[in-house]
XYZ file of C-alpha atoms in Angstrom:
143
model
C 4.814 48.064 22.594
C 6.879 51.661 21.821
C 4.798 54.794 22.317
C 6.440 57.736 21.009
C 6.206 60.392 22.826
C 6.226 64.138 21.552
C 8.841 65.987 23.138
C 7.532 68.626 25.295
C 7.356 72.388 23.915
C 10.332 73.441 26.770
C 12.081 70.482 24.815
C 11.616 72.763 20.954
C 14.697 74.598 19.801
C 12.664 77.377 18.999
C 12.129 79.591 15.767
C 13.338 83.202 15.089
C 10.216 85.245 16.052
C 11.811 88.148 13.894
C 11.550 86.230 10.886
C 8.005 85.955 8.719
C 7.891 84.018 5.681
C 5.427 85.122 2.561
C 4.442 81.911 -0.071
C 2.505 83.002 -2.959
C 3.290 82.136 -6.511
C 1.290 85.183 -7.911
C 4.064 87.628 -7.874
C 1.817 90.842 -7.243
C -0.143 89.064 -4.098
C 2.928 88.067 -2.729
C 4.681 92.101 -3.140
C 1.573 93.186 -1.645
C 1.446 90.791 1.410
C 4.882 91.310 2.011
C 4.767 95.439 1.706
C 1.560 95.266 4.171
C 3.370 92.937 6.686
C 6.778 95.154 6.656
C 4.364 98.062 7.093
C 2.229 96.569 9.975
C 5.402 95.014 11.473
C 8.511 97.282 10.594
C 10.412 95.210 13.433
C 10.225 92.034 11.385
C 12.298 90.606 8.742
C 10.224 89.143 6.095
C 11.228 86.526 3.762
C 9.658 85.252 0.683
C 9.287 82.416 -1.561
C 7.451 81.721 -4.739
C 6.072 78.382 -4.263
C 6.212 74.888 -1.362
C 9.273 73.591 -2.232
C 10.944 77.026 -1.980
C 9.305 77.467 0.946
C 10.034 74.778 2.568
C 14.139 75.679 1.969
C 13.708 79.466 2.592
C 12.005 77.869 5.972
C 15.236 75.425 6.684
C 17.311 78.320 6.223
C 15.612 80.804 7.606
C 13.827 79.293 10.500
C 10.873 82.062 10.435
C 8.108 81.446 13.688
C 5.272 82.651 11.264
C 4.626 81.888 7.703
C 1.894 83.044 5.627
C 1.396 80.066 2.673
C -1.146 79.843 -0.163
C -2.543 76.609 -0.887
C -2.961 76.232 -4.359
C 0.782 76.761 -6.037
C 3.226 75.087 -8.391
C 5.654 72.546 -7.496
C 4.632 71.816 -4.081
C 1.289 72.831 -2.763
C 0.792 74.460 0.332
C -0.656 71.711 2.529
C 2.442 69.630 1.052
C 4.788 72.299 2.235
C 3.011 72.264 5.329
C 3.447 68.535 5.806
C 7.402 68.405 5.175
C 7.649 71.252 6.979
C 6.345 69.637 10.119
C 8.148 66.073 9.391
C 11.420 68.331 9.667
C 10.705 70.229 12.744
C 10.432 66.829 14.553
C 13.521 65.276 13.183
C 15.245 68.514 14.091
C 13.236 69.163 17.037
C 12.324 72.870 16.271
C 8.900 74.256 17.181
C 6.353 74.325 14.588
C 5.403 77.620 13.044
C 2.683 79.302 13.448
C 0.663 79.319 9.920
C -1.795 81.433 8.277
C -3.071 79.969 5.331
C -4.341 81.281 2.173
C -6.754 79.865 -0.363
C -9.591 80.500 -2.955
C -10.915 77.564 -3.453
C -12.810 75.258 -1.175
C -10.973 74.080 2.305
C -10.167 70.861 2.447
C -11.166 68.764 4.902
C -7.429 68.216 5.390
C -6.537 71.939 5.786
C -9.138 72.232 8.058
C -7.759 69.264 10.409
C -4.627 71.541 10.275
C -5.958 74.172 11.187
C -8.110 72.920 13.884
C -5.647 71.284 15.346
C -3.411 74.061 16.488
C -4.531 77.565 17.818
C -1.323 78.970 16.335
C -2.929 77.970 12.596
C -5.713 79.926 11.084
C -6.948 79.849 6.920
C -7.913 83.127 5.154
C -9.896 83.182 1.682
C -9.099 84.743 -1.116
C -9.680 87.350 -1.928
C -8.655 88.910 1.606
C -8.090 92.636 2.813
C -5.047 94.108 3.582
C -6.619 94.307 7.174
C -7.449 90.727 7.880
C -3.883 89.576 6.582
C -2.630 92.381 9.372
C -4.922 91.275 11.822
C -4.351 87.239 11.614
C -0.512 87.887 11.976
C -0.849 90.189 14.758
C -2.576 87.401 16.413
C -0.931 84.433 16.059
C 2.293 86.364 16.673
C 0.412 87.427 19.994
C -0.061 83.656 20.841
């Protein structure tokens, strides 16, 4: 029988930890989070992207170590973004970034595996403060 193993994280091209990504397909959220993380982190680059599958090609070209993703958006949703996001980063063997996700609704029992998972994952609910947004990227960048 095959086993595959995961490559080790020493084995991870890794991800440009000047680089944070912003999904949200409201318009004015996604200004705001982006204005409050360039504030907050005014030695980061940040990127942004209007729903998953734009994400998920603004992440490709970008390769940013953080990205902040609502859930529920057009197109592609955020745990599907998530997902191919992930299946590339193994084919390519890049790290995986670290995530903060966004939602007002419910948490699925899938998001949650996500999250729970991986220390370098954590889910905020809408509506959030300026302040937690701040504080989750602060720490997972820490990590």
């Amino acid at each position: 029988t095959r086993f595959q193993v995961p490559p080790s994280p020493a084995d991870l091209q890794a991800l440009d930890r000047s680089k944070i990504l912003v999904v949200d397909d409201e318009a004015m959220l996604a200004e705001m989070f982006v204005s409050a993380i360039k504030t907050a982190f005014s030695d980061r680059t940040v990127v942004s992207a209007s729903d998953g599958r734009k994400a998920v090609d603004v992440f490709v070209a970008e390769r940013p170590a953080l990205i902040v993703m609502d859930i529920s958006m057009p197109v592609m949703n955020g745990e599907q973004a998530f997902e191919e996001i992930r299946k590339i980063c193994r084919e390519r063997r890049w790290a995986l970034p670290a995530m903060v996700f966004c939602t007002g609704f419910v948490v699925s029992d899938s998001l949650q595996s996500i999250v729970n998972e991986d220390p370098s994952r954590t889910c905020l609910s809408k509506p959030l403060s300026i302040n937690d947004l701040v504080d989750a990227v602060r720490k997972l960048l820490s990590v």
